[in-house]
């Protein structure tokens, strides 16, 4: 490593010289830390002040600095010199602007601020960047459902190549099974027709996106920017280099037979949200026991969630899914009643408005 050549630069501006003896601070640098290059300026951030610091660096007079001036939160762009560690000593906010001028404690505090900065500088090494080697700009997206496809499309639209790996033989995931989707932006009055087919078409048409179905990720290694990934596809394994990985592997419905207290399995008319969604996709909400139209329906939220014996967490999506299904029921049949029984309703962000819309449509919470 090259010889350390520290410098101390002290600013008198912004009231610093009105509150502390800047000359005494210069002596701290020179006498206590043996830093011969100490400079006092009326305004270090001025064009002349910065130019003189740049000149000292260019001339090789200093290669590391203490800047005794204002807070490091400001003027960061002024006191940045290539390859030069800079430690800021906050004489302005921490001393001049917050302590009584020229009192003994104020002078001692200012001297300590310079001492701390000089001690820090003595122990500071300029970090050397980690050598990554070749960096890949391809983003691997694991999972070809709505989340993965959205990620791939947005990556492509941002100028990156994307590789979608989907374990099944088709894109779309669970979303292909829904008929309607909940709005995630205003207006909240309307449910939206499921537009997953359009998303799939956009992804398939994008030349930046490669899609592998019936494929899985067998192994990953490496680091951000340079991951080595082994992809299993068609009975063979292939290596890919990717810079980032988006894990969008989806979800599995909870096994409702474990929730015996709710009657699942004991009555055919107790169904899960996924089963009810399939029923809606077939055309109408009917009672599985006799095929009669559903006139009264209760959605039981938080079924097993926050229960260490079942699901210790809350999915944060089933509330919105149930509100959507309840709205589908009451909008299809004005005589139908829908009740949502919950422990705590989670409609994050603007989904709160969706909840209100359900109330306006007669859904009872
Ligand atoms: S802004 Fe900072 S560097 Fe500029 S005069 Fe004030 S204390 Fe000195």
XYZ file of C-alpha atoms and ligand atoms in Angstrom:
373
model
C 0.000 0.000 0.000
C 1.228 3.510 -0.761
C 2.434 5.786 2.028
C -0.362 7.388 4.035
C -0.410 11.145 3.530
C -3.165 12.586 5.710
C -4.416 16.144 5.614
C -6.720 18.105 7.921
C -8.980 20.704 6.339
C -10.809 23.039 8.700
C -13.665 25.328 7.714
C -14.375 28.646 9.435
C -17.675 29.203 7.616
C -21.296 28.824 8.754
C -20.460 30.275 12.181
C -17.786 27.731 13.093
C -15.105 30.396 13.642
C -17.607 32.410 15.730
C -17.985 29.524 18.144
C -14.613 27.776 18.341
C -10.923 28.597 18.069
C -10.100 27.050 14.708
C -6.400 27.755 15.218
C -6.439 25.504 18.315
C -8.012 22.729 16.220
C -5.211 23.063 13.699
C -2.753 22.422 16.557
C -4.640 19.230 17.492
C -3.970 17.887 14.008
C -0.377 19.042 13.876
C 0.811 18.370 17.417
C -1.229 15.377 18.550
C -1.538 13.487 15.276
C 1.616 14.719 13.536
C -0.386 15.713 10.482
C 1.737 18.359 8.856
C -0.759 19.270 6.162
C -3.408 21.322 7.997
C -5.373 23.893 6.048
C -7.869 26.472 7.327
C -10.431 27.875 4.882
C -13.128 30.533 5.121
C -15.484 28.241 3.207
C -14.221 24.797 2.272
C -17.212 24.085 0.039
C -16.552 27.136 -2.126
C -15.124 26.637 -5.596
C -11.697 27.830 -4.356
C -11.843 25.599 -1.271
C -12.689 22.456 -3.228
C -10.173 23.326 -5.965
C -7.359 23.643 -3.419
C -8.226 20.222 -1.978
C -8.309 18.718 -5.474
C -4.911 20.274 -6.178
C -3.431 18.806 -2.985
C -4.661 15.364 -4.070
C -3.397 15.810 -7.627
C 0.012 17.027 -6.376
C 0.305 14.005 -4.090
C 0.430 16.192 -0.971
C -2.420 14.200 0.628
C -4.133 10.881 -0.074
C -6.577 10.880 2.887
C -8.386 13.670 4.692
C -10.188 14.892 7.752
C -12.702 17.547 6.773
C -13.679 19.594 9.824
C -16.739 21.454 8.625
C -20.439 20.630 8.422
C -22.375 17.387 8.900
C -21.481 14.466 6.614
C -25.145 14.501 5.602
C -24.468 17.576 3.477
C -21.854 18.564 0.903
C -20.974 14.914 0.290
C -20.541 15.599 -3.412
C -18.047 18.424 -2.738
C -15.744 16.385 -0.540
C -15.462 13.283 -2.689
C -12.103 12.641 -4.349
C -11.322 9.483 -6.273
C -9.465 6.932 -4.164
C -9.173 9.279 -1.181
C -10.757 8.257 2.150
C -12.464 11.299 3.687
C -13.618 11.424 7.315
C -15.970 14.269 8.122
C -15.680 15.977 11.535
C -18.979 17.702 12.227
C -17.936 21.046 13.723
C -20.993 22.904 12.498
C -24.135 21.055 13.691
C -22.463 19.114 16.493
C -20.528 22.018 17.972
C -20.992 25.532 16.596
C -24.743 25.376 16.103
C -25.566 23.458 19.265
C -23.131 24.668 21.945
C -22.471 28.075 23.570
C -19.788 29.941 21.658
C -16.220 29.808 22.949
C -17.039 28.223 26.298
C -14.370 25.877 27.589
C -16.548 22.785 27.073
C -17.361 23.890 23.541
C -13.670 24.242 22.673
C -12.961 20.841 24.260
C -15.819 19.253 22.328
C -14.551 20.690 19.044
C -11.057 19.371 19.759
C -12.506 15.927 20.561
C -14.502 15.912 17.328
C -11.257 16.500 15.421
C -9.425 13.866 17.504
C -12.089 11.264 16.786
C -12.003 11.998 13.077
C -8.195 11.868 12.963
C -8.170 8.567 14.877
C -10.788 7.164 12.504
C -8.794 8.295 9.495
C -5.665 6.595 10.816
C -7.532 3.281 10.906
C -9.434 3.742 7.641
C -8.497 1.716 4.590
C -9.870 2.430 1.177
C -12.019 -0.619 0.408
C -11.141 -2.622 -2.648
C -14.156 -3.709 -4.677
C -14.885 -7.429 -4.785
C -13.841 -8.743 -8.170
C -16.956 -10.376 -9.555
C -15.584 -11.329 -12.917
C -18.198 -11.592 -15.581
C -21.577 -10.197 -14.508
C -24.721 -11.592 -16.095
C -27.633 -9.332 -16.976
C -30.023 -12.252 -17.264
C -32.647 -12.593 -14.545
C -33.854 -16.074 -13.693
C -37.510 -16.220 -12.682
C -38.483 -19.432 -10.937
C -42.191 -19.949 -11.438
C -44.402 -19.091 -14.381
C -47.478 -17.906 -12.487
C -48.818 -14.381 -12.524
C -46.062 -13.153 -10.192
C -43.230 -14.730 -12.148
C -44.613 -13.624 -15.496
C -45.056 -10.065 -14.252
C -41.481 -10.063 -12.948
C -40.140 -11.400 -16.247
C -42.081 -8.863 -18.281
C -40.996 -5.945 -16.115
C -37.383 -7.152 -16.231
C -37.566 -7.310 -20.027
C -39.164 -3.876 -20.207
C -36.264 -2.577 -18.079
C -33.731 -3.903 -20.578
C -32.791 -7.229 -18.990
C -33.050 -10.706 -20.427
C -35.243 -13.037 -18.414
C -35.409 -16.810 -18.200
C -38.654 -18.244 -16.826
C -38.484 -21.759 -15.424
C -41.886 -23.335 -14.824
C -42.230 -26.833 -13.442
C -45.609 -27.593 -15.023
C -46.347 -27.811 -18.728
C -48.179 -24.464 -18.908
C -47.782 -20.864 -17.836
C -50.203 -18.995 -15.603
C -50.267 -21.089 -12.440
C -53.267 -20.764 -10.172
C -54.454 -17.638 -11.944
C -55.613 -19.651 -14.940
C -58.263 -21.228 -12.701
C -59.912 -17.968 -11.613
C -62.775 -16.353 -13.493
C -62.530 -12.915 -11.937
C -59.865 -11.056 -10.082
C -60.032 -8.476 -7.343
C -59.100 -4.919 -8.281
C -55.771 -3.802 -6.880
C -56.204 -0.192 -7.906
C -59.237 2.096 -8.102
C -62.017 1.888 -9.091
C -63.031 -0.775 -6.579
C -66.647 -1.141 -7.711
C -65.894 -3.698 -10.380
C -64.336 -7.085 -10.309
C -62.102 -7.639 -13.274
C -62.254 -10.419 -15.808
C -59.183 -12.562 -15.418
C -56.597 -11.238 -17.884
C -53.912 -13.859 -17.341
C -54.166 -14.963 -20.983
C -53.117 -11.473 -22.101
C -50.171 -11.506 -19.725
C -49.055 -14.916 -20.986
C -49.320 -13.707 -24.595
C -47.212 -10.616 -23.824
C -44.526 -12.715 -22.148
C -44.456 -15.228 -24.984
C -44.150 -12.437 -27.564
C -41.275 -10.703 -25.791
C -37.978 -11.583 -27.436
C -36.014 -10.852 -24.263
C -37.830 -13.608 -22.367
C -36.962 -17.281 -22.674
C -39.459 -19.760 -21.259
C -38.812 -23.310 -20.153
C -41.839 -25.323 -19.074
C -41.595 -28.780 -17.523
C -38.336 -27.528 -16.062
C -36.963 -27.172 -12.548
C -33.947 -25.564 -10.927
C -31.710 -28.399 -9.781
C -28.942 -26.342 -8.199
C -27.749 -22.790 -7.649
C -24.329 -21.504 -6.626
C -22.346 -18.300 -6.967
C -23.290 -14.829 -5.857
C -25.442 -11.867 -6.871
C -24.408 -10.810 -10.352
C -22.921 -14.198 -11.153
C -25.050 -17.171 -10.188
C -24.399 -20.563 -11.752
C -27.661 -22.402 -12.113
C -28.323 -25.967 -13.182
C -31.700 -26.376 -14.868
C -33.286 -29.735 -15.317
C -35.355 -29.855 -18.504
C -36.505 -32.694 -20.719
C -34.455 -35.269 -18.840
C -31.260 -33.269 -19.270
C -29.397 -30.761 -17.182
C -28.116 -27.461 -18.568
C -25.975 -24.761 -16.969
C -27.047 -21.133 -17.027
C -25.278 -18.015 -15.775
C -27.681 -15.466 -14.295
C -27.220 -12.239 -12.391
C -30.300 -12.377 -10.185
C -32.986 -14.856 -9.223
C -36.636 -14.086 -8.588
C -38.320 -16.848 -6.616
C -42.004 -16.844 -7.537
C -42.816 -20.453 -6.843
C -46.393 -19.866 -5.768
C -48.394 -21.444 -2.993
C -50.223 -24.606 -1.965
C -53.646 -24.659 -0.336
C -53.619 -25.829 3.262
C -54.919 -29.343 3.874
C -58.375 -28.502 5.214
C -58.943 -32.041 6.544
C -56.688 -30.993 9.422
C -59.307 -28.417 10.437
C -61.862 -30.942 11.657
C -63.614 -28.446 13.962
C -64.855 -26.546 10.899
C -66.687 -29.541 9.441
C -64.574 -30.024 6.369
C -65.025 -33.631 5.255
C -68.013 -34.123 7.568
C -70.330 -32.120 5.308
C -70.056 -31.859 1.515
C -71.259 -28.278 1.796
C -68.085 -27.175 3.593
C -65.541 -26.383 0.883
C -62.238 -24.582 0.681
C -61.680 -21.284 -1.080
C -59.887 -23.087 -3.898
C -62.800 -25.500 -4.339
C -65.278 -22.642 -4.259
C -63.269 -20.799 -6.904
C -63.469 -23.879 -9.116
C -67.223 -23.965 -8.571
C -67.509 -20.323 -9.671
C -65.394 -21.140 -12.728
C -67.874 -23.907 -13.617
C -70.638 -21.294 -13.714
C -72.407 -20.849 -10.363
C -72.215 -21.273 -6.621
C -74.242 -24.378 -5.749
C -74.462 -26.645 -2.730
C -72.426 -29.772 -3.484
C -74.890 -31.897 -1.464
C -77.902 -31.276 -3.731
C -76.876 -28.874 -6.497
C -79.220 -26.152 -5.193
C -78.175 -22.514 -5.664
C -76.332 -21.061 -2.688
C -78.576 -18.574 -0.874
C -76.595 -18.224 2.339
C -72.871 -18.576 2.509
C -70.332 -18.001 5.271
C -66.639 -17.517 4.622
C -64.520 -18.510 7.619
C -61.303 -16.520 7.638
C -58.112 -17.187 9.573
C -58.947 -20.943 9.432
C -55.943 -22.383 11.203
C -53.781 -19.316 10.810
C -51.845 -17.875 13.750
C -52.210 -21.330 15.301
C -48.876 -23.035 16.060
C -50.522 -26.415 15.393
C -51.545 -25.376 11.896
C -50.294 -22.185 10.244
C -48.321 -19.840 12.485
C -48.655 -17.015 9.963
C -51.339 -15.083 8.098
C -51.285 -15.340 4.302
C -52.605 -11.779 3.995
C -54.392 -12.674 0.753
C -57.334 -14.897 1.696
C -59.327 -11.951 3.089
C -59.239 -10.251 -0.300
C -59.967 -13.569 -2.078
C -63.019 -14.185 0.137
C -64.308 -10.642 -0.363
C -64.007 -11.191 -4.104
C -65.909 -14.494 -3.917
C -68.585 -13.016 -1.630
C -69.097 -10.162 -4.087
C -69.378 -12.652 -6.941
C -72.142 -14.456 -5.000
C -74.193 -11.389 -4.064
C -73.762 -9.740 -7.452
C -74.960 -12.902 -9.233
C -78.018 -13.342 -6.976
C -79.584 -10.325 -5.281
C -81.355 -12.592 -2.787
C -78.172 -14.332 -1.646
C -76.536 -13.450 1.662
C -72.803 -13.660 2.240
C -71.167 -13.477 5.662
C -67.467 -13.150 6.309
C -66.409 -14.379 9.745
C -62.959 -13.206 10.668
C -60.522 -12.792 13.510
C -58.946 -9.721 11.993
C -59.538 -8.628 8.463
C -56.446 -7.899 6.427
C -57.042 -5.767 3.400
C -53.670 -4.086 3.087
C -53.241 -0.675 1.551
C -55.993 0.506 -0.725
C -57.694 -2.914 -0.576
C -59.521 -1.352 2.392
C -61.720 0.322 -0.221
C -62.517 -3.069 -1.717
C -63.742 -4.182 1.696
C -65.990 -1.127 1.918
C -67.380 -1.896 -1.530
C -68.353 -5.373 -0.317
C -70.127 -3.799 2.660
C -71.994 -1.486 0.301
C -73.126 -4.557 -1.639
C -74.581 -6.171 1.465
C -71.787 -8.552 2.442
C -71.957 -8.885 6.213
C -68.661 -8.824 8.120
S -21.386 24.448 4.267
Fe -19.834 23.272 5.322
S -18.010 23.524 4.116
Fe -19.418 25.101 3.441
S -18.931 26.895 4.650
Fe -20.487 25.823 5.781
S -19.400 24.462 7.164
Fe -17.943 25.152 5.620
